[in-house]
C-alpha cells in the first residue's frame, strides 16, 4: 500500500494548524506520516498566497520536485491551501507534475483525490464552504509543549490588499464546546500552551457566546496551560475582552493587534474600518486594564498612493505605541483584490527604503523596551535547550519574549520558573534563576 504522506507547510499559523487537520483526516483513513521526503508516496505542499514572494517560493519548490518525480514517477504531488484556492486549475495545467489541487474547505475529500491520483486522474477540489469548520476532526499532533487550535475559519473583513477572504471564504466559528474539549485533551497530554487562531478572533461567535466567553472556558478548563490568541482586528476588540484577559492569570498578557498604517487616509483606502485615534484609544485602554500587557503588530510599507507624510505617520504611531515586536512587509499587489485596481504606484526603491526605516525603528524600540526589563523578575515556561548552546535553556515569558537561562539539571521542559533578567538584546532576554 502506497500511503506515506509528507507535508510541507508554508504561510501562517492557520496553515500549520490545517496541516495537522489534514494529517488527522489522512491518518483516520490509514495513511501514515513520512518523516523524509524520500520515503514519501504522497508529497503535499500546504501553500500561502499572501504576498507574491510566498507564491514564488512554491513555484521554485515545484521546479525542485520535478527531480523527485523523475526518480519516483509514482509519487503523487498535491497543492493544498491558499494557492490551491487562488490558482485552481492553472496549477494543474501549468505544472505537469501537480496531481491534485485542494483548497482549505475540501480537505475531507483528500483521501478520495489521492486514490484517484493513483489511477492517473487529476483531482481538483476548490469549493469554499459557508459552514465547514472541521469541528469533529481531531488534528494529528505529535507530543509537545505548544499547540495551535483554529477556532474559526475564513474572513469577512475584505481589507483591500488581502487575498484571505478569497482563499479562505466566509467567516465561521467552531463550536465552543469542541474547542474546550480539545484544550482539555491537550492539557491531559501535558501540553502547556495553546494558541487560539483565527484571522479575526474577536468576532468569534457560537450562538450567544463570544470570544471572551471562549477564552474564559479555555482558561478554566486548563488552568496549568497558557492560553494565547491571534489575530485581533482593532475594530472588534471589546472592553469585555480586556477585562477577561486581566482577570485570568493563564490568559497571556500579549495582544497581536495589526495596525497596517499610521495614516487615516491609507487606513480608509485599506478598508481597515478604524481610525488611528480609535486604535490608540484601544492601546491606552488595554494598558490601563491589563498591567504589563505587551503588543505586536503588522505593518505594510508602500500601499498605493502612500506619501512620505503617510509613511511618517506610521513611524509616529510606532513611537507612540512602542510595540514589543512587529511583522513588517512591503506592499505586494494581489490580482483580484480592490487595491490591485488602485495600481502599485510606490516605486520599489521607495518601498524598500520605507520598510527599512520601519524595521530600524522597531529594532530600536524593541531594544529599549528589553533594556528597561533588566533587573526585573518574571515567570518563564521552559521550551527546551537554547538554539545556540546546550549549556543554556530557552523559555518564554507570558508576554511572548524568549528568555535564556543557564542550564540546570533540575529544570525540565514544560516547567514554569522564576527568573531575574540581567542582560538583553532587541530580540532576546537573558536571565538567572531566582
Ligand atoms: N487577519 C490578520 C492578518 C492576516 S495576513 C489581520 O487582519 O491582522 C498577515 C499580514 O500580512 C497582514 O496583517 C498584513 O500586514 C500582511 N499582508 C496581507 N496582504 C498583504 C499584501 N498584499 N502585501 C503586503 N502585506 C500583506
Ligand atoms: Fe486579510 Fe483583513 Fe481579513 Fe486580516 S482582517 S485576513 S488582513 S482581509
Ligand atoms: Fe497565507 Fe492563507 Fe495564511 S494566504 S497567510 S496561508 S490564510
Coordinates of C-alpha atoms and ligand atoms in Angstrom, one line a residue:
X1 CA 0.0 0.0 0.0
X2 CA 1.4 3.4 -1.0
X3 CA 0.4 5.6 1.9
X4 CA 3.3 7.6 3.3
X5 CA 2.5 11.3 3.3
X6 CA 5.0 14.1 3.5
X7 CA 3.6 17.6 4.0
X8 CA 5.5 20.9 3.8
X9 CA 3.7 23.8 5.3
X10 CA 4.1 27.5 4.3
X11 CA 2.3 30.6 5.4
X12 CA 0.5 31.5 8.7
X13 CA -0.2 29.5 11.8
X14 CA -3.6 28.6 10.5
X15 CA -1.9 26.7 7.7
X16 CA 0.2 24.8 10.2
X17 CA -3.0 24.0 12.1
X18 CA -4.6 22.9 8.9
X19 CA -1.7 20.6 8.2
X20 CA -2.4 18.8 11.5
X21 CA -6.1 18.6 10.5
X22 CA -5.1 17.1 7.1
X23 CA -2.9 14.5 8.8
X24 CA -5.8 13.8 11.2
X25 CA -8.1 13.1 8.2
X26 CA -5.5 11.0 6.3
X27 CA -4.4 9.0 9.4
X28 CA -8.0 8.0 10.0
X29 CA -8.1 6.6 6.5
X30 CA -4.9 4.5 7.0
X31 CA -2.3 6.9 5.7
X32 CA 1.0 7.5 7.6
X33 CA 3.3 10.4 8.2
X34 CA 6.6 10.2 6.3
X35 CA 9.4 12.0 8.1
X36 CA 11.6 12.3 5.0
X37 CA 10.5 13.3 1.5
X38 CA 12.5 10.4 0.1
X39 CA 10.3 7.8 1.8
X40 CA 7.0 9.5 0.8
X41 CA 4.5 8.2 -1.7
X42 CA 2.5 11.4 -1.5
X43 CA 4.0 14.9 -1.3
X44 CA 1.8 17.7 -0.3
X45 CA 2.6 21.4 -0.1
X46 CA 0.3 23.5 2.1
X47 CA 0.7 26.9 0.5
X48 CA 0.3 30.6 1.1
X49 CA -0.7 33.4 -1.3
X50 CA -0.5 36.4 1.0
X51 CA 2.3 38.1 -1.0
X52 CA 3.9 37.4 -4.3
X53 CA 7.1 36.1 -2.8
X54 CA 5.2 33.5 -0.8
X55 CA 3.9 32.1 -4.1
X56 CA 7.3 32.4 -5.8
X57 CA 8.7 30.1 -3.2
X58 CA 6.2 27.4 -4.1
X59 CA 6.9 27.8 -7.8
X60 CA 10.6 27.2 -7.2
X61 CA 9.8 24.3 -4.8
X62 CA 7.8 22.7 -7.6
X63 CA 10.7 23.0 -10.0
X64 CA 12.8 21.1 -7.5
X65 CA 10.1 18.5 -7.1
X66 CA 10.4 17.7 -10.8
X67 CA 13.6 15.9 -9.9
X68 CA 11.8 13.9 -7.2
X69 CA 9.1 12.9 -9.6
X70 CA 11.7 11.8 -12.1
X71 CA 13.2 9.4 -9.6
X72 CA 9.8 8.3 -8.3
X73 CA 7.3 8.6 -11.1
X74 CA 4.5 7.1 -9.0
X75 CA 4.8 9.9 -6.3
X76 CA 1.6 11.9 -6.0
X77 CA 2.2 15.6 -5.7
X78 CA -0.5 17.9 -4.4
X79 CA -1.0 21.6 -3.7
X80 CA -3.2 22.5 -0.6
X81 CA -4.0 25.8 1.0
X82 CA -4.4 29.3 -0.2
X83 CA -2.6 29.0 -3.5
X84 CA -4.6 26.0 -4.5
X85 CA -7.7 28.0 -3.9
X86 CA -6.4 31.1 -5.7
X87 CA -4.9 29.5 -8.8
X88 CA -7.1 26.4 -9.1
X89 CA -6.8 24.6 -12.5
X90 CA -4.0 26.9 -13.6
X91 CA -1.7 24.9 -11.3
X92 CA -2.6 21.6 -12.9
X93 CA -2.4 23.0 -16.4
X94 CA 0.9 24.8 -16.0
X95 CA 2.7 22.4 -13.7
X96 CA 2.6 18.9 -15.2
X97 CA 3.9 17.4 -12.0
X98 CA 0.9 18.5 -9.9
X99 CA -1.7 15.8 -9.5
X100 CA -4.1 17.4 -7.0
X101 CA -5.2 20.9 -6.1
X102 CA -7.2 21.1 -2.9
X103 CA -8.4 24.2 -1.2
X104 CA -8.9 24.8 2.5
X105 CA -12.6 23.8 2.7
X106 CA -12.2 20.5 0.8
X107 CA -9.7 18.6 2.9
X108 CA -12.2 15.9 3.8
X109 CA -12.1 14.8 0.2
X110 CA -8.3 14.4 0.1
X111 CA -8.3 10.6 0.6
X112 CA -10.6 10.3 -2.4
X113 CA -8.5 12.6 -4.5
X114 CA -5.3 10.6 -3.6
X115 CA -6.9 7.4 -4.6
X116 CA -8.0 8.9 -7.9
X117 CA -4.5 10.2 -8.5
X118 CA -3.1 6.7 -8.1
X119 CA -5.4 5.8 -11.0
X120 CA -3.9 8.6 -13.1
X121 CA -6.7 11.1 -12.5
X122 CA -6.0 14.7 -11.7
X123 CA -8.0 15.9 -8.7
X124 CA -9.4 19.4 -8.1
X125 CA -11.4 20.4 -5.0
X126 CA -11.6 24.1 -4.5
X127 CA -15.2 24.8 -3.4
X128 CA -15.4 27.2 -0.5
X129 CA -17.9 26.4 2.2
X130 CA -20.0 28.7 4.5
X131 CA -20.2 26.0 7.1
X132 CA -17.2 23.7 7.1
X133 CA -15.2 24.1 10.4
X134 CA -13.8 20.5 10.7
X135 CA -15.4 20.6 14.2
X136 CA -15.5 16.8 14.5
X137 CA -11.9 16.1 13.3
X138 CA -9.1 15.5 15.7
X139 CA -5.9 17.0 14.4
X140 CA -2.9 14.8 14.4
X141 CA -0.3 16.3 16.8
X142 CA 3.0 14.9 18.0
X143 CA 3.5 15.3 21.7
X144 CA 4.9 18.7 22.7
X145 CA 4.5 21.8 24.7
X146 CA 2.6 24.1 22.5
X147 CA -0.3 23.6 20.2
X148 CA -2.5 25.6 17.8
X149 CA -6.3 25.4 17.5
X150 CA -8.2 27.1 14.8
X151 CA -11.3 28.4 16.4
X152 CA -12.7 29.9 13.3
X153 CA -12.1 29.9 9.5
X154 CA -12.4 32.5 6.8
X155 CA -12.6 36.3 7.0
X156 CA -15.3 38.8 6.2
X157 CA -13.3 41.9 6.6
X158 CA -12.1 42.4 3.0
X159 CA -9.2 44.6 3.6
X160 CA -8.5 45.9 0.1
X161 CA -4.9 44.5 -0.1
X162 CA -5.7 41.0 1.1
X163 CA -6.4 37.7 -0.6
X164 CA -7.6 35.8 2.5
X165 CA -11.3 36.4 2.1
X166 CA -10.9 34.9 -1.4
X167 CA -8.8 32.0 -0.5
X168 CA -10.4 31.1 2.8
X169 CA -14.0 32.2 2.2
X170 CA -16.6 33.5 4.6
X171 CA -16.1 33.7 8.3
X172 CA -17.4 30.9 10.5
X173 CA -16.8 29.8 14.1
X174 CA -16.3 26.3 15.5
X175 CA -18.4 25.3 18.5
X176 CA -17.2 26.5 21.9
X177 CA -17.7 23.0 23.3
X178 CA -15.5 21.3 20.7
X179 CA -12.7 23.8 21.3
X180 CA -12.8 23.5 25.0
X181 CA -12.8 19.7 24.8
X182 CA -9.7 19.9 22.6
X183 CA -7.9 22.2 25.0
X184 CA -8.7 19.8 27.9
X185 CA -7.3 16.9 25.9
X186 CA -4.1 18.8 25.2
X187 CA -3.8 19.6 28.9
X188 CA -4.2 15.9 29.7
X189 CA -1.3 15.2 27.3
X190 CA 0.8 17.7 29.2
X191 CA 0.8 20.5 26.6
X192 CA 1.5 23.8 28.4
X193 CA 0.5 26.4 25.8
X194 CA -2.3 26.7 23.2
X195 CA -2.8 29.5 20.7
X196 CA -6.4 30.0 19.6
X197 CA -6.3 31.0 15.9
X198 CA -8.5 32.9 13.5
X199 CA -8.0 35.8 11.0
X200 CA -10.1 37.9 13.4
X201 CA -10.7 36.0 16.6
X202 CA -12.5 39.0 18.2
X203 CA -15.5 38.3 16.0
X204 CA -15.7 34.6 17.2
X205 CA -19.4 33.7 17.7
X206 CA -21.0 30.5 18.7
X207 CA -24.7 31.2 19.4
X208 CA -24.6 34.0 22.1
X209 CA -21.0 33.0 23.1
X210 CA -18.3 35.5 22.1
X211 CA -14.6 35.3 22.1
X212 CA -14.2 36.4 25.7
X213 CA -16.6 33.6 26.8
X214 CA -14.5 31.1 24.8
X215 CA -11.3 32.4 26.5
X216 CA -12.8 32.0 29.9
X217 CA -13.9 28.5 29.2
X218 CA -10.5 27.5 28.0
X219 CA -8.7 29.2 30.9
X220 CA -10.9 27.4 33.4
X221 CA -10.7 24.0 31.6
X222 CA -6.8 24.1 31.6
X223 CA -5.5 26.2 34.5
X224 CA -2.0 24.9 34.0
X225 CA -1.9 26.0 30.4
X226 CA -1.1 29.4 28.9
X227 CA -3.8 30.5 26.5
X228 CA -2.7 32.8 23.7
X229 CA -4.7 34.0 20.7
X230 CA -4.1 35.6 17.3
X231 CA -5.2 37.7 15.4
X232 CA -7.2 40.6 16.8
X233 CA -8.7 43.1 14.5
X234 CA -8.9 46.5 16.1
X235 CA -12.5 47.1 15.1
X236 CA -13.9 44.2 17.2
X237 CA -11.7 44.4 20.2
X238 CA -14.1 44.8 23.2
X239 CA -13.7 46.1 26.7
X240 CA -15.1 42.8 27.9
X241 CA -12.1 41.0 26.2
X242 CA -9.6 43.3 28.0
X243 CA -11.2 42.7 31.4
X244 CA -11.3 39.0 30.7
X245 CA -7.6 38.9 30.0
X246 CA -6.9 40.9 33.1
X247 CA -8.9 38.6 35.3
X248 CA -7.5 35.3 34.3
X249 CA -3.9 34.6 35.1
X250 CA -3.3 32.0 32.4
X251 CA -4.7 34.2 29.6
X252 CA -1.5 35.8 28.3
X253 CA -0.9 39.5 28.5
X254 CA 0.0 39.7 24.9
X255 CA -2.1 41.1 22.0
X256 CA -1.2 41.0 18.4
X257 CA -3.0 44.0 17.0
X258 CA -2.1 44.7 13.4
X259 CA -2.2 48.5 12.6
X260 CA -1.0 48.2 9.0
X261 CA -0.5 52.0 8.6
X262 CA -0.5 55.1 10.8
X263 CA -2.3 57.3 8.2
X264 CA -6.1 57.6 8.3
X265 CA -6.1 58.2 4.6
X266 CA -4.3 55.0 3.9
X267 CA -6.4 53.1 6.5
X268 CA -9.5 54.1 4.8
X269 CA -8.2 53.0 1.4
X270 CA -7.2 49.7 3.0
X271 CA -10.8 49.4 4.3
X272 CA -9.5 48.7 7.8
X273 CA -12.6 50.4 9.3
X274 CA -10.9 52.1 12.2
X275 CA -9.0 55.4 12.6
X276 CA -5.6 55.8 14.2
X277 CA -7.3 57.7 17.0
X278 CA -9.6 54.7 17.7
X279 CA -6.6 52.4 17.5
X280 CA -4.6 54.4 20.0
X281 CA -7.6 54.6 22.4
X282 CA -7.7 50.8 22.4
X283 CA -4.0 50.6 23.3
X284 CA -4.4 53.1 26.1
X285 CA -7.4 51.3 27.5
X286 CA -5.7 47.9 27.3
X287 CA -2.7 49.3 29.2
X288 CA -4.9 50.7 31.9
X289 CA -6.9 47.5 32.3
X290 CA -4.1 44.8 31.8
X291 CA -1.0 45.6 33.7
X292 CA 2.2 44.7 31.9
X293 CA 0.4 44.0 28.6
X294 CA 2.6 43.8 25.5
X295 CA 1.7 44.4 21.9
X296 CA 2.9 43.3 18.5
X297 CA 1.7 44.4 15.1
X298 CA 1.7 44.1 11.3
X299 CA 2.8 47.0 9.1
X300 CA 2.6 47.4 5.3
X301 CA 5.0 49.8 3.6
X302 CA 4.2 51.3 0.2
X303 CA 0.4 50.8 -0.1
X304 CA -0.9 52.5 -3.3
X305 CA -0.8 56.3 -3.0
X306 CA 1.2 56.2 0.2
X307 CA 3.1 59.5 0.5
X308 CA 6.2 60.4 2.6
X309 CA 3.8 62.1 5.0
X310 CA 1.7 58.9 5.4
X311 CA 4.8 56.9 6.0
X312 CA 6.0 59.3 8.7
X313 CA 2.6 58.9 10.4
X314 CA 3.3 55.1 10.5
X315 CA 6.7 55.8 12.2
X316 CA 4.9 58.1 14.5
X317 CA 2.4 55.5 15.6
X318 CA 5.2 53.0 16.2
X319 CA 6.8 55.6 18.6
X320 CA 3.6 56.2 20.3
X321 CA 2.6 52.6 20.9
X322 CA 6.1 51.2 21.4
X323 CA 5.4 47.7 20.1
X324 CA 7.3 44.8 21.6
X325 CA 7.5 43.3 18.1
X326 CA 6.3 43.8 14.6
X327 CA 5.9 41.8 11.3
X328 CA 6.8 44.3 8.6
X329 CA 6.1 43.9 4.8
X330 CA 6.4 45.6 1.5
X331 CA 3.0 46.0 -0.1
X332 CA 2.5 43.3 -2.7
X333 CA -0.3 43.7 -5.2
X334 CA -2.7 40.7 -5.4
X335 CA -4.8 40.2 -8.5
X336 CA -8.5 40.2 -7.7
X337 CA -8.3 42.5 -4.7
X338 CA -9.7 46.0 -4.6
X339 CA -6.2 47.5 -4.0
X340 CA -5.0 45.8 -7.2
X341 CA -7.1 48.2 -9.2
X342 CA -5.5 51.2 -7.4
X343 CA -2.3 50.5 -9.1
X344 CA 1.1 49.9 -7.5
X345 CA 2.4 53.4 -7.7
X346 CA 5.0 53.5 -4.9
X347 CA 8.4 52.7 -6.6
X348 CA 10.2 49.6 -5.4
X349 CA 13.2 51.6 -4.0
X350 CA 10.9 53.8 -2.0
X351 CA 9.0 50.8 -0.6
X352 CA 12.3 49.3 0.3
X353 CA 13.6 52.5 1.9
X354 CA 10.4 52.9 3.9
X355 CA 10.4 49.3 5.0
X356 CA 14.0 49.6 6.2
X357 CA 13.1 52.7 8.2
X358 CA 10.2 50.8 9.8
X359 CA 12.4 47.8 10.6
X360 CA 15.2 50.0 12.0
X361 CA 12.8 51.9 14.2
X362 CA 11.2 48.7 15.5
X363 CA 14.5 47.3 16.4
X364 CA 15.5 50.4 18.4
X365 CA 12.1 50.2 20.2
X366 CA 12.4 46.5 21.0
X367 CA 16.0 47.1 22.2
X368 CA 14.8 49.9 24.5
X369 CA 11.8 48.0 25.9
X370 CA 14.0 45.0 26.6
X371 CA 16.7 47.2 28.3
X372 CA 14.1 48.5 30.6
X373 CA 13.4 44.9 31.8
X374 CA 17.0 44.5 33.2
X375 CA 16.7 43.8 36.9
X376 CA 13.0 42.8 36.7
X377 CA 11.6 39.3 37.6
X378 CA 9.3 37.2 35.5
X379 CA 8.0 33.6 35.1
X380 CA 9.1 31.7 32.0
X381 CA 7.9 28.5 30.6
X382 CA 10.9 26.3 29.6
X383 CA 10.7 25.2 26.0
X384 CA 14.0 23.4 25.5
X385 CA 17.7 24.0 25.2
X386 CA 18.9 27.2 23.7
X387 CA 19.4 27.0 19.9
X388 CA 22.9 28.5 20.3
X389 CA 24.3 26.4 23.2
X390 CA 23.5 23.2 25.1
X391 CA 24.7 25.0 28.3
X392 CA 21.5 27.1 28.3
X393 CA 17.8 26.6 28.4
X394 CA 15.3 28.7 26.5
X395 CA 11.9 29.7 27.8
X396 CA 9.2 32.3 27.1
X397 CA 7.6 35.0 29.1
X398 CA 3.8 35.5 29.3
X399 CA 4.4 38.4 27.0
X400 CA 5.9 36.1 24.4
X401 CA 9.6 37.1 24.7
X402 CA 12.3 34.4 24.6
X403 CA 14.4 34.3 27.7
X404 CA 17.7 32.3 28.0
X405 CA 19.0 31.0 31.4
X406 CA 21.9 28.8 32.3
X407 CA 21.2 25.1 32.2
X408 CA 20.1 23.5 35.5
X409 CA 19.6 19.7 35.8
X410 CA 16.6 20.2 38.0
X411 CA 14.6 22.1 35.4
X412 CA 12.6 20.2 32.7
X413 CA 10.9 21.2 29.6
X414 CA 7.4 22.4 30.5
X415 CA 8.4 23.8 33.9
X416 CA 7.5 27.3 34.9
X417 CA 10.4 29.0 36.6
X418 CA 11.0 32.4 38.1
X419 CA 13.9 34.4 36.6
X420 CA 15.7 37.7 37.0
X421 CA 16.6 39.4 33.8
X422 CA 20.3 40.6 33.7
X423 CA 21.0 41.3 30.0
X424 CA 19.0 41.8 26.8
X425 CA 19.2 42.3 23.1
X426 CA 16.4 43.6 20.8
X427 CA 15.2 40.0 20.4
X428 CA 16.2 38.1 23.5
X429 CA 16.3 38.3 27.3
X430 CA 19.0 36.6 29.3
X431 CA 18.3 35.8 33.0
X432 CA 19.2 33.8 36.0
X433 CA 17.1 31.5 38.1
X434 CA 15.8 33.1 41.3
Ligands
LIG1 N1 -6.0 38.6 9.7 C1 -4.8 39.2 10.1 C2 -3.7 39.2 9.1 C3 -3.6 38.1 8.2 S1 -2.3 38.3 6.9 C4 -5.2 40.6 10.4 O1 -6.1 41.2 9.8 O2 -4.5 41.2 11.1 C5 -0.9 38.8 7.8 C6 -0.4 40.1 7.4 O3 0.1 40.1 6.1 C7 -1.4 41.3 7.4 O4 -1.7 41.8 8.7 C8 -0.7 42.3 6.5 O5 0.1 43.1 7.3 C9 0.1 41.4 5.6 N2 -0.4 41.4 4.2 C10 -1.6 41.0 3.8 N3 -1.8 41.2 2.5 C11 -0.6 41.8 2.1 C12 -0.2 42.3 0.8 N4 -1.0 42.2 -0.3 N5 1.0 42.9 0.8 C13 1.8 43.0 1.9 N6 1.4 42.6 3.1 C14 0.2 42.0 3.2
LIG2 FE1 -6.9 39.9 5.4 FE2 -8.0 42.0 6.6 FE3 -9.1 39.6 6.9 FE4 -6.8 40.1 8.1 S1 -8.8 41.1 8.5 S2 -7.3 38.3 6.9 S3 -5.8 41.5 6.6 S4 -9.0 40.7 5.0
LIG3 FE1 -1.2 32.8 3.7 FE2 -3.5 31.8 3.5 FE3 -2.5 32.2 5.9 S1 -2.7 33.4 2.2 S2 -1.2 33.9 5.5 S3 -1.7 30.8 4.3 S4 -4.6 32.4 5.3

